[in-house]
Short mmCIF file of C-alpha atoms in Angstrom, two decimals:
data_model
loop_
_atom_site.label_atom_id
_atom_site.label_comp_id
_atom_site.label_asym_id
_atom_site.label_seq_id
_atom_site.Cartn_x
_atom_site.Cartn_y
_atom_site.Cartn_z
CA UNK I 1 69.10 47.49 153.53
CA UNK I 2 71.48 50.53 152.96
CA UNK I 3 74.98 50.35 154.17
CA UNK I 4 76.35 53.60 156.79
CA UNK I 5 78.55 55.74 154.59
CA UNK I 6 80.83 57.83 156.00
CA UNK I 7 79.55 61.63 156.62
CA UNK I 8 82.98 63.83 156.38
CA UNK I 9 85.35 61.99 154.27
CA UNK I 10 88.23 64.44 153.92
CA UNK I 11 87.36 66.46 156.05
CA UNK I 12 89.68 68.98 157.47
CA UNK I 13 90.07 71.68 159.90
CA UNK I 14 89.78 75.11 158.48
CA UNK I 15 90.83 78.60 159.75
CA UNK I 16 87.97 80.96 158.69
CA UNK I 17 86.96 83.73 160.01
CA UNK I 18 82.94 84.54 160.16
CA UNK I 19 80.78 86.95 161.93
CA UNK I 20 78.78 86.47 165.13
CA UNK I 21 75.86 86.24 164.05
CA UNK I 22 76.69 83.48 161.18
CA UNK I 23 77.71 81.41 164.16
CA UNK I 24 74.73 82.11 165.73
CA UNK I 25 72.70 81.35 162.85
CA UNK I 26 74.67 78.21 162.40
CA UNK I 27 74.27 77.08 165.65
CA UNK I 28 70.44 77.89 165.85
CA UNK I 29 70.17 76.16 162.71
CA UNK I 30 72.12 72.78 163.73
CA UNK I 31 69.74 72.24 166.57
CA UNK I 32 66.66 73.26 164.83
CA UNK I 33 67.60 70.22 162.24
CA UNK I 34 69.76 67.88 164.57
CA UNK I 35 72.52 67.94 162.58
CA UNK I 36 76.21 69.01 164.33
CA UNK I 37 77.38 72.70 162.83
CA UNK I 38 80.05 71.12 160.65
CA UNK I 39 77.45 69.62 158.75
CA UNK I 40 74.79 72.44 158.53
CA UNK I 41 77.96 73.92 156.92
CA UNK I 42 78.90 71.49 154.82
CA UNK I 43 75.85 70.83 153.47
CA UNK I 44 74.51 74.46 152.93
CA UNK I 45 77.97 75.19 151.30
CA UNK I 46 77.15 72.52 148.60
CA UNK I 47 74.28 74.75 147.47
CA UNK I 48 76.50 76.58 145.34
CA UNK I 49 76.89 74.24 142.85
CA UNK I 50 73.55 74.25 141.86
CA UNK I 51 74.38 78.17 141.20
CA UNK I 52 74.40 77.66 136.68
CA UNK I 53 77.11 81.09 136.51
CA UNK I 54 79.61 79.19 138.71
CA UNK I 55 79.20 76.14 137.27
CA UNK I 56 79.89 77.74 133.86
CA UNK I 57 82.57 79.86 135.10
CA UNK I 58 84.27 76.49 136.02
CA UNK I 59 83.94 74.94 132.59
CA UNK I 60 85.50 77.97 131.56
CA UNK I 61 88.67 78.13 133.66
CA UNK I 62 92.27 76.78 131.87
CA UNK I 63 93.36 73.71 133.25
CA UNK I 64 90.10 73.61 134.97
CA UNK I 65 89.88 69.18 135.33
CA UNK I 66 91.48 69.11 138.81
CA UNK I 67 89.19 71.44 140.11
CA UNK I 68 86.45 69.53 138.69
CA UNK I 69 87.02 66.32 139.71
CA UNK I 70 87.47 67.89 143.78
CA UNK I 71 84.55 69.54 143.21
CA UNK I 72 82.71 66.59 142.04
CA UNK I 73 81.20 68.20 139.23
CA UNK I 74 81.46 66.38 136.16
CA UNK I 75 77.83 65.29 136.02
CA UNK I 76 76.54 68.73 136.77
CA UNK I 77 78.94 70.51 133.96
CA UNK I 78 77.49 67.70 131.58
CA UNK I 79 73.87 68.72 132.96
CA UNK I 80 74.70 72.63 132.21
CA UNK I 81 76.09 71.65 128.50
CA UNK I 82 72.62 69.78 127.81
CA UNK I 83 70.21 72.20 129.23
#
């Protein structure tokens, strides 16, 4: 049996600004897959860290461990260093 883990820990109100049709998209999109908007978001926003230039341009950024371990990244950057 697998235990319910929270979905949004952290998670916090943000104050973007996007176009119409993004929201539209988004919206589409959540009830195509069943998942609420915030999530759609969330989880299509992760995407980018499978992007290798960011990834690299992070290992490459002074004083670069705090924004490594918020982003979660260590076992990716150790992924991109192997490869």
């Amino acid at each position: 049996m697998e235990f319910i883990r929270p979905k949004n820990k952290n998670a916090e109100k943000v104050d973007w600004l996007i176009s119409e049709q993004v929201r539209e998209i988004i919206k589409n999109y959540a009830e195509y897959c069943e998942y609420t908007e915030s999530e759609v978001v969330d989880i299509f926003l992760k995407n980018l860290l499978r992007d290798d230039s960011f990834i690299k341009w992070v290992s490459e950024v002074r004083n670069n461990k705090r924004m490594i371990s918020k982003m979660e990244i260590e076992r990716r950057l150790e992924e991109l260093k192997l490869g």
